[in-house]
Tab-separated table of C-alpha atoms and ligand atoms in Angstrom:
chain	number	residue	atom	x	y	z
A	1	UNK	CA	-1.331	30.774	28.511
A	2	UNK	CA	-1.395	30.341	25.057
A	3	UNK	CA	-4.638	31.410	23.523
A	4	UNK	CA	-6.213	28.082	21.334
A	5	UNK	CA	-9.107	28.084	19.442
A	6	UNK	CA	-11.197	25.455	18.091
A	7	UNK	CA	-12.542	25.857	14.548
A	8	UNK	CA	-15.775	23.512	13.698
A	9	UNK	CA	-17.310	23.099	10.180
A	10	UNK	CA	-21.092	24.748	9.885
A	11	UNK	CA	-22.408	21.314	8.456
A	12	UNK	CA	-21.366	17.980	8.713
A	13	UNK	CA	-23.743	15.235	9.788
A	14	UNK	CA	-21.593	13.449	12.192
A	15	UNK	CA	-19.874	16.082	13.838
A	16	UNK	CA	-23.093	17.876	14.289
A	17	UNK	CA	-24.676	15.288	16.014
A	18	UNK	CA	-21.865	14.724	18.013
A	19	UNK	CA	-20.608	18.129	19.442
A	20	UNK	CA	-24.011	19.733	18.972
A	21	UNK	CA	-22.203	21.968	16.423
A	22	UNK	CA	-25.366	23.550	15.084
A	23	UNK	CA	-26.330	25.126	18.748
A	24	UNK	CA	-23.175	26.479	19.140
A	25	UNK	CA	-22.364	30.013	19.647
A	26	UNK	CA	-18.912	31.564	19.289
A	27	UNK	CA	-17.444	31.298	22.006
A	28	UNK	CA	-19.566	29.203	24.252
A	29	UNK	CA	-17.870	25.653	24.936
A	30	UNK	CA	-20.830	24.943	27.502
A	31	UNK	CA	-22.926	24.795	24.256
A	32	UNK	CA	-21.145	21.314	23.433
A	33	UNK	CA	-23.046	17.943	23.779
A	34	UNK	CA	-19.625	15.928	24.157
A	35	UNK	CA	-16.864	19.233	25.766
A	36	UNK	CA	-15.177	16.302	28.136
A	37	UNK	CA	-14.738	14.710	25.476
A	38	UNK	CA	-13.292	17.173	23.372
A	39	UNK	CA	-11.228	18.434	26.312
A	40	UNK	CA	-9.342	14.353	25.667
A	41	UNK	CA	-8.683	15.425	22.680
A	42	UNK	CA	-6.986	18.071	23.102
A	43	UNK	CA	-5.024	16.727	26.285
A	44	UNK	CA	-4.172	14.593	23.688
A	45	UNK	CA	-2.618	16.299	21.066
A	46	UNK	CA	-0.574	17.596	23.934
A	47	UNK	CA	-2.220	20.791	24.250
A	48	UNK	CA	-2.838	20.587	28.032
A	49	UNK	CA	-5.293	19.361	30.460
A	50	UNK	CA	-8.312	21.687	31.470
A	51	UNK	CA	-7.319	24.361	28.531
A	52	UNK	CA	-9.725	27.134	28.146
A	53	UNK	CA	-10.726	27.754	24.661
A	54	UNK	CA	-12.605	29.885	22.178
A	55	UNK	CA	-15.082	28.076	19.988
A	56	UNK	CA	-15.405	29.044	15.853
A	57	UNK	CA	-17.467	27.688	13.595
A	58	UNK	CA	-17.175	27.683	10.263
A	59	UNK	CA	-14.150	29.698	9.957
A	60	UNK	CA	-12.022	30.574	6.629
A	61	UNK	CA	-9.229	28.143	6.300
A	62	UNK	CA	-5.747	29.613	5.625
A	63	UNK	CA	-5.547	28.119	2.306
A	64	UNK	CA	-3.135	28.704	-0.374
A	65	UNK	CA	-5.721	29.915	-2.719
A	66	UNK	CA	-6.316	33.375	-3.411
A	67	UNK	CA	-9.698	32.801	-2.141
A	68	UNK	CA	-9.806	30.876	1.483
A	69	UNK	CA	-12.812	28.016	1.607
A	70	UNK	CA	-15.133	28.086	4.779
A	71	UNK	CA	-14.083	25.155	6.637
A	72	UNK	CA	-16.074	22.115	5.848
A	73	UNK	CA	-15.422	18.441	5.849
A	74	UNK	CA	-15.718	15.651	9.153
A	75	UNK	CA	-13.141	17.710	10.754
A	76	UNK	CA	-12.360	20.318	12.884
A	77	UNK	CA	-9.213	22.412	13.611
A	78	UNK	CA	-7.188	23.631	16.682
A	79	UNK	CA	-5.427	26.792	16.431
A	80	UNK	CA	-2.540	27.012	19.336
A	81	UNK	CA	-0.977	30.197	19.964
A	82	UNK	CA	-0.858	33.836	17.838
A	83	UNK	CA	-0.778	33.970	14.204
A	84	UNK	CA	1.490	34.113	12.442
A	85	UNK	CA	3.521	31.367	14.230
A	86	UNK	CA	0.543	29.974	15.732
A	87	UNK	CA	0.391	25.897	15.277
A	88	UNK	CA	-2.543	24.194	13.736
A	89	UNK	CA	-3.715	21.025	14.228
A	90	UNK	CA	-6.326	18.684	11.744
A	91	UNK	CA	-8.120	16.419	13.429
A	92	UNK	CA	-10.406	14.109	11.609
A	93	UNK	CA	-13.291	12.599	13.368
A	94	UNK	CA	-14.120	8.896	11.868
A	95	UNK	CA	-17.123	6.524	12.835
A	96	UNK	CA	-15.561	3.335	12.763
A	97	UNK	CA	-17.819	0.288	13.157
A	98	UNK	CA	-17.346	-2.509	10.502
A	99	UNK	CA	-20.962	-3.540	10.989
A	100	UNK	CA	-22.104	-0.631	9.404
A	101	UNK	CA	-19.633	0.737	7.364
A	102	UNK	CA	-18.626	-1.972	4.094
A	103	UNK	CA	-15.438	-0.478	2.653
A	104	UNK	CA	-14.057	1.587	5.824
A	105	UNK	CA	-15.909	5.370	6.732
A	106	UNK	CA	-12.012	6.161	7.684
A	107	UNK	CA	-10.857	5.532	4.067
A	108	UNK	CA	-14.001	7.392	2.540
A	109	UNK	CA	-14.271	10.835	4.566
A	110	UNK	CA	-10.310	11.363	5.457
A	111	UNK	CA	-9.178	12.362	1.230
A	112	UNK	CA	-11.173	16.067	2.069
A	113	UNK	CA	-9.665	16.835	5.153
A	114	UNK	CA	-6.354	15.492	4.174
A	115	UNK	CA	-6.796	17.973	1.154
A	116	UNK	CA	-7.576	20.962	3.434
A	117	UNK	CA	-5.018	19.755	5.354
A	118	UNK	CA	-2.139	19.881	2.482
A	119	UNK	CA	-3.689	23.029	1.352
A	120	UNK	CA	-3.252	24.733	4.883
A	121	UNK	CA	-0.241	27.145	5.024
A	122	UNK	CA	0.474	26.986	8.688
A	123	UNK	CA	4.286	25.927	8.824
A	124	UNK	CA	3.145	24.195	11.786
A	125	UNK	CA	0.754	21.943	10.897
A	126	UNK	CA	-0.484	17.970	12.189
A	127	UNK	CA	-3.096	15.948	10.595
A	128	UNK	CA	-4.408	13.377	13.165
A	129	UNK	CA	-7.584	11.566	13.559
A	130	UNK	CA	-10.136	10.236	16.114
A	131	UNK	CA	-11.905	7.068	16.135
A	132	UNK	CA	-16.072	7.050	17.073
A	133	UNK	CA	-17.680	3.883	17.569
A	134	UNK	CA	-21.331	3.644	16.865
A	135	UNK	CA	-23.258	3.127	20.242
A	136	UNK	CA	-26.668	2.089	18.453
A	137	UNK	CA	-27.288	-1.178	16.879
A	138	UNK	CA	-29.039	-2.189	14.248
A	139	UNK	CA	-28.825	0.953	11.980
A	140	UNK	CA	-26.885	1.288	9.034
A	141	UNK	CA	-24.530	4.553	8.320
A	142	UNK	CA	-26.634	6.379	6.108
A	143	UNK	CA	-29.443	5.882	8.770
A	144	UNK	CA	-30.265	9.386	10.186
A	145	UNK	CA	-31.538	7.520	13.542
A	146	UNK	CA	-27.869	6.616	14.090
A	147	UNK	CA	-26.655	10.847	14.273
A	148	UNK	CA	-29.601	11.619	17.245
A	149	UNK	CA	-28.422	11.843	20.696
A	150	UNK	CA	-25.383	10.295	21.893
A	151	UNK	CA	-24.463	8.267	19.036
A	152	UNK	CA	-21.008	7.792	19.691
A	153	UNK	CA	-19.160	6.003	22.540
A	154	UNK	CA	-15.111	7.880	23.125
A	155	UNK	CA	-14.123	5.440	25.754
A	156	UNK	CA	-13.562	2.324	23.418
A	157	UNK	CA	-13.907	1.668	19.916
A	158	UNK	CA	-16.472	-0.639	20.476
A	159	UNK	CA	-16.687	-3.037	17.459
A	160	UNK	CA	-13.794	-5.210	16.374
A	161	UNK	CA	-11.457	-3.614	13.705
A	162	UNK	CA	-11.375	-5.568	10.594
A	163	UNK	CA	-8.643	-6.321	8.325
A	164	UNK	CA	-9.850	-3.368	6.453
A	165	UNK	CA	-9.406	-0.804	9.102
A	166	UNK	CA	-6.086	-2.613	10.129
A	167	UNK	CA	-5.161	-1.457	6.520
A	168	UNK	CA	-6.373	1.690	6.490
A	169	UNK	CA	-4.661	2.733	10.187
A	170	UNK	CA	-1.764	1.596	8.658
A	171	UNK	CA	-2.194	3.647	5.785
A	172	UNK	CA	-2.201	6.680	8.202
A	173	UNK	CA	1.007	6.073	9.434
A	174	UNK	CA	2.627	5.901	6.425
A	175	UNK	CA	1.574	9.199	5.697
A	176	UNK	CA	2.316	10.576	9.244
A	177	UNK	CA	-1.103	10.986	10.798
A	178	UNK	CA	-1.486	10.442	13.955
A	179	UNK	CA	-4.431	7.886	15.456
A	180	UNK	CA	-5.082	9.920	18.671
A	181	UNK	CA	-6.985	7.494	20.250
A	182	UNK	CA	-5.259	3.992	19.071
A	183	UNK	CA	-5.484	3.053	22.577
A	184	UNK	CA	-8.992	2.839	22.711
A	185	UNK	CA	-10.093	0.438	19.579
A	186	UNK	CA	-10.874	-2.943	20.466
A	187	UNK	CA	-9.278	-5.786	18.496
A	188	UNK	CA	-10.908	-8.563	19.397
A	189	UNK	CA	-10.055	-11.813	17.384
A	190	UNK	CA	-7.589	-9.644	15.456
A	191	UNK	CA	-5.422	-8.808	18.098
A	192	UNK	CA	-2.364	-9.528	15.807
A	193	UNK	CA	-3.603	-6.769	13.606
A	194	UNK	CA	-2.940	-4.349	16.530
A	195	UNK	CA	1.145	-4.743	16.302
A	196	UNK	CA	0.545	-4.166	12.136
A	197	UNK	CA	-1.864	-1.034	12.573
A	198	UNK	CA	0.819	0.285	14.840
A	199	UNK	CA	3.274	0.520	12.387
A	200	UNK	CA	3.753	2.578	8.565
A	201	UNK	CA	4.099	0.572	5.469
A	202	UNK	CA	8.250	-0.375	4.762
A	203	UNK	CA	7.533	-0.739	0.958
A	204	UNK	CA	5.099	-0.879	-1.768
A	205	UNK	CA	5.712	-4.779	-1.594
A	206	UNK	CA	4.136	-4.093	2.252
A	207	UNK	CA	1.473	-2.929	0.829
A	208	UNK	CA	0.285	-4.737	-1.794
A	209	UNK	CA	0.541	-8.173	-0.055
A	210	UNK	CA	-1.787	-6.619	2.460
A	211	UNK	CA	-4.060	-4.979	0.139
A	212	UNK	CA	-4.360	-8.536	-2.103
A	213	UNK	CA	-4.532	-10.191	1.393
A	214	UNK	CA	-7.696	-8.408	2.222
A	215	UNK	CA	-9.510	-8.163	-1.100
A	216	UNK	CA	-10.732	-10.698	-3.394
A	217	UNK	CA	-8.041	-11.440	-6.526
A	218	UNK	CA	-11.306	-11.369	-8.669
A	219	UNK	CA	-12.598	-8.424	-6.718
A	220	UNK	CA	-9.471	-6.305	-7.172
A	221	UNK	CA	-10.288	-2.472	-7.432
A	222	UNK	CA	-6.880	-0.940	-7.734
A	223	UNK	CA	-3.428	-2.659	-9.382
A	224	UNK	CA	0.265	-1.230	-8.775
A	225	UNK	CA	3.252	-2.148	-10.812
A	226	UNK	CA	6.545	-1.268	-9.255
A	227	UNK	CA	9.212	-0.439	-11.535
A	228	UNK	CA	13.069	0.337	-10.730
A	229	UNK	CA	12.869	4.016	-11.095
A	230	UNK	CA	8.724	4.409	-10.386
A	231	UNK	CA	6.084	3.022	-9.208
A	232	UNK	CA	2.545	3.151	-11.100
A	233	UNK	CA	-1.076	2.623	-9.417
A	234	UNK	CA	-3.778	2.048	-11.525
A	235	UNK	CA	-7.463	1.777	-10.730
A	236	UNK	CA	-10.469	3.957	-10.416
A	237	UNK	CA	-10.652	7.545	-8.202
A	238	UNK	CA	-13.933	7.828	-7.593
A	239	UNK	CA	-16.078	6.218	-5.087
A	240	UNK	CA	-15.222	4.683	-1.845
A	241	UNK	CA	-12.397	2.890	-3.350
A	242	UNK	CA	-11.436	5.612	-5.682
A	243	UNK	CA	-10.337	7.490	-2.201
A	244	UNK	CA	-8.448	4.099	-0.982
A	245	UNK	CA	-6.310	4.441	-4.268
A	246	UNK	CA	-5.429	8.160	-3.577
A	247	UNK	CA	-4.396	7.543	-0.236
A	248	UNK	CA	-2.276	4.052	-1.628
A	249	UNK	CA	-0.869	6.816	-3.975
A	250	UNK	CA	-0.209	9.240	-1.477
A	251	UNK	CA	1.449	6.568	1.088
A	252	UNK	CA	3.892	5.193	-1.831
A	253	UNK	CA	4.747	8.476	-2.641
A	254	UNK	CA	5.685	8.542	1.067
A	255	UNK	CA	7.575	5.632	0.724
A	256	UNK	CA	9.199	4.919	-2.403
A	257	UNK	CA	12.221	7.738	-3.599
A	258	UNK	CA	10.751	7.131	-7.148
A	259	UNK	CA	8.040	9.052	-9.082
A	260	UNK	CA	4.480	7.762	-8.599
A	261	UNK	CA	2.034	7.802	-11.346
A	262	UNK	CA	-1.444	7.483	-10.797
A	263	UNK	CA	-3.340	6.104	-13.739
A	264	UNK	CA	-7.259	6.358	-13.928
A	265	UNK	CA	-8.359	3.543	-15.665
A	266	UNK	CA	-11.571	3.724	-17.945
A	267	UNK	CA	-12.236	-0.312	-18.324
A	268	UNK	CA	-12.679	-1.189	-13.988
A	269	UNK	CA	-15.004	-3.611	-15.385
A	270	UNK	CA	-12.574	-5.554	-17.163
A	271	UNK	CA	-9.958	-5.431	-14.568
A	272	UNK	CA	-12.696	-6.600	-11.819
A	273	UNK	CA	-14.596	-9.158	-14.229
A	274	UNK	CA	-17.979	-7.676	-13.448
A	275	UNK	CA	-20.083	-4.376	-14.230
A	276	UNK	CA	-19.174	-1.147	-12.488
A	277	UNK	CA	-20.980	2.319	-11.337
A	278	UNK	CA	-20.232	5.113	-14.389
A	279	UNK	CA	-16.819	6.511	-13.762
A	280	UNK	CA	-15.994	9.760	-13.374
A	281	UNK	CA	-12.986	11.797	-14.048
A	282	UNK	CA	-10.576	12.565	-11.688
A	283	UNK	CA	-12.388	15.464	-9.274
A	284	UNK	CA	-10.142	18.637	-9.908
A	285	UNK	CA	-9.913	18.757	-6.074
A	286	UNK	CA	-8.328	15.652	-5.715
A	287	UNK	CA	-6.270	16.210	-9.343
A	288	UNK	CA	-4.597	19.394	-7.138
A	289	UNK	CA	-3.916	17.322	-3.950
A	290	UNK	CA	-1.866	14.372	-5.940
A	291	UNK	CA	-0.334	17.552	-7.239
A	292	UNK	CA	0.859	18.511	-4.101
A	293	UNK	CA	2.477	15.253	-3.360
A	294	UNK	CA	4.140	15.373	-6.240
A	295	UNK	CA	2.315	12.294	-7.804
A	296	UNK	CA	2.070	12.025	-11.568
A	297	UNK	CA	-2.041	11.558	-12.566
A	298	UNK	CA	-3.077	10.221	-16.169
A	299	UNK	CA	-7.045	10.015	-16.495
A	300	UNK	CA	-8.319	7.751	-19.589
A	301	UNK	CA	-11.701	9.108	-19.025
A	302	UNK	CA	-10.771	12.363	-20.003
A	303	UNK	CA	-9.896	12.813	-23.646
A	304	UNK	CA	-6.291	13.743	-22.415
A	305	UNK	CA	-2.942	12.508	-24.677
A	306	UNK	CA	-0.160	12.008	-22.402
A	307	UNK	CA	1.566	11.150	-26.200
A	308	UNK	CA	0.870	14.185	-27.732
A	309	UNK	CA	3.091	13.806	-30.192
A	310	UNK	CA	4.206	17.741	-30.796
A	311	UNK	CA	4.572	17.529	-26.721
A	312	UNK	CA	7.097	14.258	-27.329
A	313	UNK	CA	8.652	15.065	-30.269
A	314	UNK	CA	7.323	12.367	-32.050
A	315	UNK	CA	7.764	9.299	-29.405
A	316	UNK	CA	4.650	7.057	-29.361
A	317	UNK	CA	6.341	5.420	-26.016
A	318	UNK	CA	3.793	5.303	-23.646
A	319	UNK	CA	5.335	2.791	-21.085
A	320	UNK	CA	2.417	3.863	-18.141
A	321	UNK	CA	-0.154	2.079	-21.014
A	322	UNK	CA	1.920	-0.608	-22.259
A	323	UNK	CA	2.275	-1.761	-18.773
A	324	UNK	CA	-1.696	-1.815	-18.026
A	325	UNK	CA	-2.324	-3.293	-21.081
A	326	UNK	CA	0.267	-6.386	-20.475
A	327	UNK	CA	-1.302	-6.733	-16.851
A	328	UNK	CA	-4.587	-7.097	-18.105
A	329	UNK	CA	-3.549	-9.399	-21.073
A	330	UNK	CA	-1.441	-11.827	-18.425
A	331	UNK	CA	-3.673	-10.927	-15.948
A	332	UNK	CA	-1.667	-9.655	-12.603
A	333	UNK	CA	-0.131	-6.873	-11.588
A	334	UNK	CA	2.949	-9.491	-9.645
A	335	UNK	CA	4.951	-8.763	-12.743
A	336	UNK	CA	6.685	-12.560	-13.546
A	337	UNK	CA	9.167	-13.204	-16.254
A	338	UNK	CA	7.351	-15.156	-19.193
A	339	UNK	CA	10.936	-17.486	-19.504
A	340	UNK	CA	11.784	-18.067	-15.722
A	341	UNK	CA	10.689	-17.804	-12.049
A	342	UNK	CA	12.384	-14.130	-11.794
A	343	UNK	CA	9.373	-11.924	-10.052
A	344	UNK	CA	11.799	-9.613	-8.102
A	345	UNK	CA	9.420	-6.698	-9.730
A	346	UNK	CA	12.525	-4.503	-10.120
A	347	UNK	CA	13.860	-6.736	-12.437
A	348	UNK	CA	10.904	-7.416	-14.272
A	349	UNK	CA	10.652	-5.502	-17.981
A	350	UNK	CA	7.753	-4.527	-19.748
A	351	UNK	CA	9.804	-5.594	-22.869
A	352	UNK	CA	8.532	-4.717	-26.055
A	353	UNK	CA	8.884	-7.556	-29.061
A	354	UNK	CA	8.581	-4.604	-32.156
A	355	UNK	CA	10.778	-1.978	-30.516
A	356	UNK	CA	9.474	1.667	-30.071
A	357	UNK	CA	12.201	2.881	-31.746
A	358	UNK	CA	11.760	0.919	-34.614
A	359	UNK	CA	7.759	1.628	-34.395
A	360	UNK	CA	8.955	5.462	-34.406
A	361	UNK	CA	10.897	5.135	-37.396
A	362	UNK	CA	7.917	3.814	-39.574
A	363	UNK	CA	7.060	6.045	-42.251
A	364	UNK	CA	3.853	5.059	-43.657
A	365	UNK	CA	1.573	5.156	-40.573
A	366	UNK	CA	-0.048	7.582	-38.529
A	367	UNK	CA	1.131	9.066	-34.929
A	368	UNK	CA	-2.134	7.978	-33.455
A	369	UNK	CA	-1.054	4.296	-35.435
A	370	UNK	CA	2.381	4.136	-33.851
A	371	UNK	CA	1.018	5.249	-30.277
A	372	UNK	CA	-1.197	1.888	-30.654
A	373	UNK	CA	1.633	-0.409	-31.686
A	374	UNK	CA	3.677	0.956	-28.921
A	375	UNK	CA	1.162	0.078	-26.444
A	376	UNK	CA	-0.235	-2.866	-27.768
A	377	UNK	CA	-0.858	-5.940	-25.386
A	378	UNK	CA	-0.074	-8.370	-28.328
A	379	UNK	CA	3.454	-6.455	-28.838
A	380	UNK	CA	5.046	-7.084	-25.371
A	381	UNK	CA	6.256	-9.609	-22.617
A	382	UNK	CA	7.077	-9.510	-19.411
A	383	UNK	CA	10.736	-10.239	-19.111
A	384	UNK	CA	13.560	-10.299	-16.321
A	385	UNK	CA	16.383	-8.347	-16.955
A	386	UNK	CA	18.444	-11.201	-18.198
A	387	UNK	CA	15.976	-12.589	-21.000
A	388	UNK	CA	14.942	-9.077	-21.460
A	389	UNK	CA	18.333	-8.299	-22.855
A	390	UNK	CA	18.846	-11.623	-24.588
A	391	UNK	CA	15.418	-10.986	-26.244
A	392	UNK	CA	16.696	-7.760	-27.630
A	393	UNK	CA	19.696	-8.807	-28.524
A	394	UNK	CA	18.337	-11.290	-30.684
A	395	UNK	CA	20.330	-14.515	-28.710
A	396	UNK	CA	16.727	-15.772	-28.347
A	397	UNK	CA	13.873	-15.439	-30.331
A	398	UNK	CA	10.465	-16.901	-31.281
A	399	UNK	CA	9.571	-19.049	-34.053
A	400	UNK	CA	5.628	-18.766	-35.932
A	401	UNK	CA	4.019	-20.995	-33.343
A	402	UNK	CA	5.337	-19.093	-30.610
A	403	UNK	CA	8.397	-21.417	-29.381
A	404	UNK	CA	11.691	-20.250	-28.114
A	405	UNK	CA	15.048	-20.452	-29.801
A	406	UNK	CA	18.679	-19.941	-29.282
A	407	UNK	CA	20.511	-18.625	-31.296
A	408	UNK	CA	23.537	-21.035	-31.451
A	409	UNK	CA	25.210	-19.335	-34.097
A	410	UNK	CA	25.900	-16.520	-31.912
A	411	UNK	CA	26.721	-18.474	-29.001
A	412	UNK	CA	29.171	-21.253	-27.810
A	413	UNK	CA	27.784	-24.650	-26.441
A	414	UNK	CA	28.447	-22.995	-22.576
A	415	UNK	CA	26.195	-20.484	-23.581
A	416	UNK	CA	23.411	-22.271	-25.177
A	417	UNK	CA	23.823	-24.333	-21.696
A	418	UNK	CA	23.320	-21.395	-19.876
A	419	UNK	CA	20.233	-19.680	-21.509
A	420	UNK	CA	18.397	-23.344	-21.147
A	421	UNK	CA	19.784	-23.357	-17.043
A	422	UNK	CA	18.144	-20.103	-16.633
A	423	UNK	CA	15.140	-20.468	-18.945
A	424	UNK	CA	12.024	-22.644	-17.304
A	425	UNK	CA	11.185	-25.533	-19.657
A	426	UNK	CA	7.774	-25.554	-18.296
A	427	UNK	CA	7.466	-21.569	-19.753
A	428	UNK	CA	9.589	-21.963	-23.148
A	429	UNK	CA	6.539	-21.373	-25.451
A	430	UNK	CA	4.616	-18.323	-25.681
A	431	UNK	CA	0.684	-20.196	-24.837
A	432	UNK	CA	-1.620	-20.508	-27.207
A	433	UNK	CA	-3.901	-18.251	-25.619
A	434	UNK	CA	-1.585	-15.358	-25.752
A	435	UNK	CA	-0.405	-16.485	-28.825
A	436	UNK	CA	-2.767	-13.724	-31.333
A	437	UNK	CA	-2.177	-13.300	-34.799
A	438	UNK	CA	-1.341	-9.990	-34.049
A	439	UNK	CA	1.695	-11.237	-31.515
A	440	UNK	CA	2.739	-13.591	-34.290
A	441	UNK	CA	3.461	-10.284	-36.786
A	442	UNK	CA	5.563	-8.419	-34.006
A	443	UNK	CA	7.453	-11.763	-33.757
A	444	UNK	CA	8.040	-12.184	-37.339
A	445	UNK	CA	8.971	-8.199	-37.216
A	446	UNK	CA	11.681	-9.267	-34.343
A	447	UNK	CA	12.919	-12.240	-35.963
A	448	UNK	CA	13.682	-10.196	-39.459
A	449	UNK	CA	15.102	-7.286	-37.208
A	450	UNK	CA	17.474	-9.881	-35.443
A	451	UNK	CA	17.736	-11.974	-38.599
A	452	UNK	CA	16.350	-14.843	-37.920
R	1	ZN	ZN1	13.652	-14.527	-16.955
């Protein structure tokens, strides 16, 4: 027999409660409130049935820092076999009851055991959660009634899962964790949610129809633009749905071959119309995690230059912004071509109307000037690839009060044809409430660049 051990944090509230964790001795199983209970899960990790095992708590984790962290967090871990091959398994405990728990417990609590997780340095490793359904009624979360006794039903998932949790299961499975006890939840009215849940993300398209599907278009916490070669999320990382957005990172990451960026935003209350908690800067904890996954992280709360120009050699291109601050001036982040129907978003250009390289070619203004032209709102449409390039090329352009021309000296009569076939009539005009003063000296700056 292999030997196993089972590692459990010193304090966390629910666990506590739960497996009695404070009364425990090393070694002594029989000290556990719930040991049937934890003997199904580890039959079900596929340990075995009736395993004998050694009990830890609060144990150093074999983390990849020079200094190993006692093991803390709503999770415990399962040590099978001898070290140094020895196989570890994560397994998260969540409290899912949508009653009680607003914005999903599971979304909250699993970033810092995913962390310890992606820290570990076991080559074999699993990260795989159970779901607890609250057995007491009439008690919110935070309630310490709700931890006392036997809180927690393991037979069935008692309350309904949500369209929330449905998300956030399937967010698991994009990123390869395992729902031990998917079996057990009870779907109620939403039984068509179970097939989804079952199931990882395909695409970042996937995604984000299911994310806007489930939250409010004016209640929108988090934004992602695909590109062709990346894919940027912005929105806030702190809170309960600053964790949602690292895990959305994390899962695209898992998804998409392209870099992912993850932008902190400073101005959540303009993107969600309506006053926020003080943000916070990216936790360094969570900064090393994205790390890990090889996602990209930009904080605007943190006086941190992306643009430093000595670091770019003078390029005030700062695509990441110019693309937040054209979804906040149109308003979406389903990128649209201004000129036609095109949304395919890999076609879709954050297209600048005063070129960067013309912007970094300007003599008589400052770096920190340029860097604000280049990411202006008021400098920029969305474009698909076709108008993009006739936009550039100067074959279309925009007169003072902000409506389209051809440029039918350049072009035969076929041509002209063609740009009005592909061009929406409804959409020819820039509107006059995007139409700024400021948009109207970028156009004039195009217009003398393509000579018109
Ligand atoms: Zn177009």
């Amino acid at each position: 027999m292999k030997p196993v051990i089972i590692n459990f944090p010193k304090r966390n509230r629910l666990l506590n409660k739960v497996f009695n964790t404070i009364e425990v001795c090393e070694n002594e199983a029989g000290c556990l409130t719930h040991k049937q209970e934890l003997d199904v899960v580890i039959e079900r990790l596929g340990i075995g049935k009736n395993v004998n095992y050694t009990i830890k708590v609060n144990p150093k984790l074999n983390n990849n820092k020079t200094e190993a962290k006692r093991q803390d967090g709503q999770f415990i871990t399962i040590i099978e076999g001898s070290e140094p091959d020895a196989k570890i398994h994560y397994v998260f405990f969540s409290c899912e009851s949508p009653a009680y728990t607003r914005n999903g417990y599971i979304v909250s609590k699993l970033p810092v055991s995913y962390r310890a997780f992606c820290n570990d340095t076991h080559k074999d490793k699993t990260f795989n959660v159970f779901l607890l359904s609250v057995k007491d009624s009439g008690v919110t979360m935070r309630d310490e009634k709700l931890y006392k006794g036997n809180v927690v039903d393991f037979k069935n998932v008692r309350d309904a899962v949500n369209d929330y949790q449905t998300f956030a299961y399937k967010l698991c499975r994009t990123l390869g964790i395992n729902i031990l006890n998917f079996d057990m939840l009870d779907w109620g009215e939403n039984k068509k949610n179970e097939t989804i849940a079952a199931t990882p993300f395909k695409s970042i398209k996937d995604m984000k129809l299911m994310r806007n599907k489930m939250t409010k278009a004016n209640n929108k916490s988090s934004y992602i633009i695909e590109n062709a070669e990346d894919t940027i999320l912005y929105g806030k990382t702190f809170g309960n749905n600053g964790f949602e957005i690292i895990l959305m990172a994390a899962a695209a990451k898992a998804i998409t071959k392209g870099t992912v960026y993850l932008w902190q935003i400073k101005d959540v209350k303009r993107l969600n119309n309506k006053e926020d908690r003080k943000p916070s800067p990216i936790t360094a904890e969570n900064l090393e995690l994205l790390g890990n996954l090889g996602i990209e992280c930009f904080d605007e709360l943190q006086d941190y230059s992306p643009n430093d120009e000595a670091l770019n050699d003078g390029d005030a291109r700062n695509q990441a912004e110019f693309m937040k601050n054209l979804m906040l001036k149109f308003g979406s982040d389903e990128k649209k071509c201004y000129l036609c129907d095109c949304n395919i978003q890999k076609l879709i250009i954050a297209s600048h109307i005063h070129r960067v390289c013309d912007i970094n070619k300007e003599t008589d203004i400052s770096f920190e000037e340029k860097r604000v032209k280049a990411v202006s709102r008021d400098n920029g449409l969305w474009l698909c690839a076709n108008h993009d390039k006739l936009f550039e090329n100067g074959l279309i352009y925009f007169d003072d009060r902000g409506q389209m021309q051809v440029s039918e000296t350049e072009l035969t009569d076929n041509q002209c044809d063609y740009i009005e076939q592909i061009t929406a009539q409804d959409s020819k005009n820039i509107k006059a409430e995007h139409l700024t003063d400021e948009m109207k000296v970028y156009l004039s700056l195009h217009r003398r660049r393509t000579h018109h």
